[in-house]
Short mmCIF file of C-alpha atoms and ligand atoms in Angstrom, two decimals:
data_model
loop_
_atom_site.label_atom_id
_atom_site.label_comp_id
_atom_site.label_asym_id
_atom_site.label_seq_id
_atom_site.Cartn_x
_atom_site.Cartn_y
_atom_site.Cartn_z
CA MET F 1 80.10 135.82 124.13
CA LYS F 2 82.21 134.17 126.99
CA ILE F 3 83.63 136.92 129.50
CA THR F 4 86.13 136.53 131.94
CA LYS F 5 87.15 138.97 134.38
CA VAL F 6 91.17 138.78 134.95
CA ASP F 7 92.92 139.85 137.96
CA LEU F 8 96.10 141.60 137.29
CA GLY F 9 97.67 141.30 140.42
CA HIS F 10 97.43 144.79 141.97
CA GLU F 11 94.20 147.08 142.93
CA ILE F 12 95.52 150.07 141.19
CA PHE F 13 94.86 148.53 137.83
CA ALA F 14 91.47 149.00 136.39
CA ASN F 15 89.18 145.89 135.88
CA CYS F 16 90.34 143.67 132.87
CA TYR F 17 87.91 141.56 130.84
CA VAL F 18 88.55 138.85 128.22
CA LEU F 19 85.98 138.72 125.53
CA VAL F 20 85.67 135.25 123.55
CA ASP F 21 83.50 134.54 120.69
CA GLU F 22 83.15 130.90 121.24
CA LYS F 23 81.88 130.04 117.67
CA SER F 24 84.55 131.49 116.01
CA GLY F 25 87.33 131.65 118.58
CA GLU F 26 87.87 135.21 118.29
CA SER F 27 88.86 137.18 121.38
CA ALA F 28 89.42 140.79 122.75
CA ILE F 29 90.94 142.20 125.76
CA VAL F 30 89.41 145.12 127.39
CA ASP F 31 91.61 147.64 129.31
CA PRO F 32 94.93 145.40 129.78
CA ALA F 33 96.09 147.75 132.63
CA TYR F 34 99.32 145.54 132.92
CA TYR F 35 100.93 142.77 131.12
CA ASN F 36 103.49 140.06 132.30
CA ALA F 37 104.22 136.39 131.73
CA GLU F 38 101.53 135.60 134.42
CA ILE F 39 98.92 137.76 133.00
CA ALA F 40 99.63 136.36 129.24
CA GLU F 41 99.00 132.77 130.83
CA LYS F 42 95.70 133.93 132.48
CA PHE F 43 94.52 135.60 128.99
CA LYS F 44 95.62 132.16 127.33
CA GLU F 45 93.41 130.31 129.92
CA ALA F 46 90.63 132.73 129.29
CA GLY F 47 90.63 131.77 125.75
CA ALA F 48 92.34 134.58 124.27
CA GLU F 49 96.15 133.66 123.44
CA LYS F 50 96.03 135.76 120.33
CA PRO F 51 93.20 138.39 120.82
CA LYS F 52 91.91 140.04 117.76
CA TYR F 53 91.34 143.52 119.38
CA ILE F 54 92.69 145.49 122.45
CA LEU F 55 89.48 147.51 123.50
CA LEU F 56 90.19 150.47 125.64
CA THR F 57 87.46 152.38 127.28
CA HIS F 58 89.84 155.37 127.69
CA GLY F 59 93.28 156.44 127.95
CA HIS F 60 94.37 156.49 131.45
CA PHE F 61 97.43 154.60 132.59
CA ASP F 62 95.46 152.24 134.93
CA HIS F 63 93.67 150.92 131.98
CA ILE F 64 96.50 151.00 129.23
CA PHE F 65 99.76 150.11 130.89
CA GLY F 66 99.72 146.64 129.65
CA VAL F 67 98.80 147.57 125.71
CA HIS F 68 102.38 147.92 124.69
CA GLY F 69 103.35 144.49 125.81
CA LEU F 70 100.25 142.89 124.79
CA LYS F 71 100.21 144.42 121.38
CA GLU F 72 103.97 143.37 121.08
CA ALA F 73 103.09 139.93 122.02
CA SER F 74 99.90 139.10 120.25
CA GLY F 75 99.72 141.60 117.23
CA ALA F 76 96.11 142.69 118.59
CA LYS F 77 94.78 145.78 116.99
CA VAL F 78 94.39 148.74 119.83
CA VAL F 79 91.03 150.26 119.53
CA ILE F 80 90.47 153.51 121.37
CA HIS F 81 88.45 156.71 120.58
CA ASP F 82 90.13 159.39 118.56
CA ALA F 83 90.12 161.95 121.59
CA ASP F 84 92.01 159.75 123.89
CA ALA F 85 94.53 158.22 121.26
CA GLU F 86 97.21 160.57 122.16
CA PHE F 87 96.94 159.24 125.91
CA LEU F 88 98.82 156.30 124.45
CA HIS F 89 102.15 158.06 123.98
CA ASP F 90 101.73 160.91 126.48
CA PRO F 91 102.14 159.75 130.10
CA TRP F 92 101.33 163.18 131.44
CA LYS F 93 97.80 162.73 129.72
CA SER F 94 97.56 159.29 130.78
CA LEU F 95 98.66 160.23 134.31
CA ALA F 96 101.16 157.56 134.44
CA GLN F 97 103.70 160.57 135.11
CA ASN F 98 104.21 160.76 138.83
CA ASN F 99 101.54 158.13 139.30
CA PHE F 100 103.34 154.88 138.21
CA PRO F 101 107.04 154.01 138.70
CA GLU F 102 107.67 152.25 135.24
CA PRO F 103 108.13 154.31 132.15
CA GLN F 104 105.01 154.32 129.65
CA LEU F 105 106.08 152.88 126.33
CA PRO F 106 104.52 154.56 123.46
CA VAL F 107 101.69 152.72 121.36
CA VAL F 108 100.13 153.87 118.35
CA ALA F 109 96.28 153.26 118.03
CA ASP F 110 95.28 150.96 115.22
CA ILE F 111 91.71 151.71 115.12
CA THR F 112 90.19 155.01 116.37
CA VAL F 113 86.46 154.71 117.10
CA GLU F 114 83.74 157.30 117.54
CA ASP F 115 80.17 157.11 118.53
CA GLY F 116 78.20 154.40 116.71
CA SER F 117 81.50 152.62 115.43
CA GLU F 118 81.09 148.72 115.27
CA LEU F 119 83.51 145.75 115.70
CA MET F 120 83.01 142.13 115.04
CA LEU F 121 84.39 139.17 116.92
CA GLY F 122 83.05 136.40 114.79
CA GLU F 123 79.32 137.38 113.98
CA GLU F 124 79.09 139.13 117.51
CA LYS F 125 78.86 143.11 117.11
CA ILE F 126 80.44 145.23 119.70
CA LYS F 127 78.85 148.57 119.55
CA VAL F 128 80.98 151.86 120.63
CA LEU F 129 78.87 154.51 122.68
CA SER F 130 80.77 157.67 123.05
CA ALA F 131 80.58 158.81 126.68
CA PRO F 132 82.79 161.86 127.39
CA GLY F 133 83.22 163.27 130.82
CA HIS F 134 85.76 161.34 132.66
CA THR F 135 87.80 161.91 129.75
CA MET F 136 86.90 163.44 126.14
CA GLY F 137 87.59 160.12 124.71
CA SER F 138 85.68 157.74 126.94
CA VAL F 139 83.37 154.93 125.56
CA CYS F 140 81.22 152.26 126.86
CA TYR F 141 81.23 149.09 124.50
CA ILE F 142 77.92 147.51 124.04
CA LEU F 143 77.46 143.55 123.32
CA GLU F 144 74.05 143.90 122.22
CA ASN F 145 73.36 140.10 121.91
CA ASP F 146 74.66 139.53 125.49
CA ARG F 147 72.91 142.68 127.02
CA VAL F 148 76.35 143.81 128.38
CA MET F 149 77.86 147.16 128.59
CA LEU F 150 81.52 147.54 129.42
CA SER F 151 81.22 151.02 131.00
CA GLY F 152 84.80 151.96 131.81
CA ASP F 153 85.40 154.86 134.26
CA THR F 154 81.77 156.38 133.11
CA LEU F 155 79.37 154.41 135.08
CA PHE F 156 80.07 152.76 138.17
CA CYS F 157 78.23 150.68 140.86
CA MET F 158 76.51 153.34 143.00
CA THR F 159 78.58 156.37 141.42
CA ALA F 160 80.15 157.68 138.25
CA GLY F 161 83.83 158.48 137.20
CA ARG F 162 85.64 161.50 138.42
CA THR F 163 85.68 164.68 136.31
CA ASP F 164 88.57 166.60 137.61
CA LEU F 165 91.34 165.20 135.77
CA TYR F 166 92.83 166.25 132.32
CA GLY F 167 90.13 166.05 129.65
CA GLY F 168 87.31 165.56 132.30
CA ASN F 169 83.93 167.70 132.11
CA GLU F 170 81.14 167.21 134.64
CA GLU F 171 78.37 168.73 132.08
CA MET F 172 79.50 166.16 129.56
CA MET F 173 79.51 163.30 132.03
CA ILE F 174 75.98 164.10 133.00
CA ALA F 175 74.79 164.17 129.45
CA SER F 176 76.55 160.81 129.07
CA LEU F 177 74.93 159.47 131.99
CA LYS F 178 71.66 160.66 130.88
CA ARG F 179 72.23 158.94 127.47
CA LEU F 180 73.21 155.54 129.19
CA ILE F 181 69.96 155.45 131.47
CA ALA F 182 67.89 156.28 128.53
CA LEU F 183 68.97 153.09 126.69
CA ASP F 184 66.05 150.57 126.40
CA GLY F 185 65.87 147.76 128.94
CA ASP F 186 68.39 146.43 131.10
CA TYR F 187 72.08 145.66 130.67
CA ARG F 188 74.63 143.79 132.63
CA VAL F 189 77.15 146.59 133.66
CA LEU F 190 81.00 145.80 133.86
CA PRO F 191 82.72 148.81 134.95
CA GLY F 192 86.53 149.68 135.00
CA HIS F 193 86.73 149.76 138.74
CA ASN F 194 84.89 147.98 141.32
CA ARG F 195 81.96 145.52 141.23
CA GLU F 196 79.65 144.52 138.47
CA THR F 197 75.98 146.05 138.58
CA THR F 198 73.17 146.54 136.33
CA LEU F 199 71.70 149.56 134.37
CA GLU F 200 68.46 149.03 136.05
CA ARG F 201 69.96 149.06 139.39
CA GLU F 202 71.92 152.43 138.53
CA ARG F 203 68.71 153.86 137.02
CA THR F 204 67.38 153.97 140.66
CA ARG F 205 70.13 153.58 143.03
CA ASN F 206 73.17 155.39 141.67
CA TRP F 207 73.53 158.46 144.07
CA TYR F 208 75.30 160.45 141.43
CA ILE F 209 72.54 159.84 138.96
CA ARG F 210 69.93 160.73 141.53
CA ARG F 211 71.65 163.82 142.59
CA MET F 212 73.03 164.85 139.21
CA VAL F 213 70.92 163.87 136.24
CA ARG F 214 67.30 163.95 137.77
ZN1 ZN N 1 90.42 153.97 135.90
ZN1 ZN N 2 90.18 156.71 134.18
#
C-alpha cells in the first residue's frame, strides 16, 4: 500500500493520510480534516482522485471537517464507528461549535464499523480495531500486510489522546492501550497528530503507557 501524508494547511487539523493500493488503483483517505481545491489537488497527486472510502478514526471536527466536501466531490463512502456516527451531524459532539469558525455541514455515515470489521482496497485488507477512550467510537485501522496502524487520537508518539472530552473515558483508554501493546510484533504507527512512531518504541518509552497501563 502506498501511504502519503497530506498537509492540509493548518496545524489545527489532524494528520491526513492517503492510502493507495497500487495494484487495483483503489484508494482511501484517512481523516480528511479539511477540503478545498488545493487539498483536492494534493489527494489527486497522491493517487486518490476518486477514493473508495473516507476512513474516520473518530468524529472530532479536526478529523472530519473535510468529509462533506470530499464526499460530494468524489462519492467516497464515509466509514466511522457506530458510536461516533452522530458526530458527523452534531457540531456540539464533534466540538466544531465554539472551536471552528465555519459551520459544520451534516454528513451521513455510509458504513458504520465495529471491532473486527474489515474493508478491502483491491486485495489489501484494512482491519478495524475498536479503541474507545478518547471517544466511544474511536478506532485504529490496521493494514496487516504493511504492518501499519493508523492510531487516530488513541496512541500518539510518547503519549495518548485526552479523555476529558465528550464521550471520553480514561479506564477505556487504558484498556484500549493495553490491547494495542499486546498485539504481536511491531507496527509502524501513524497517529492523528504529531509525528509517526512504532508500536515497539511506544511499548517501552510512552509515558502514558508506562504510568497508567503497567
Ligand atoms: Zn484530533
Ligand atoms: Zn479527537
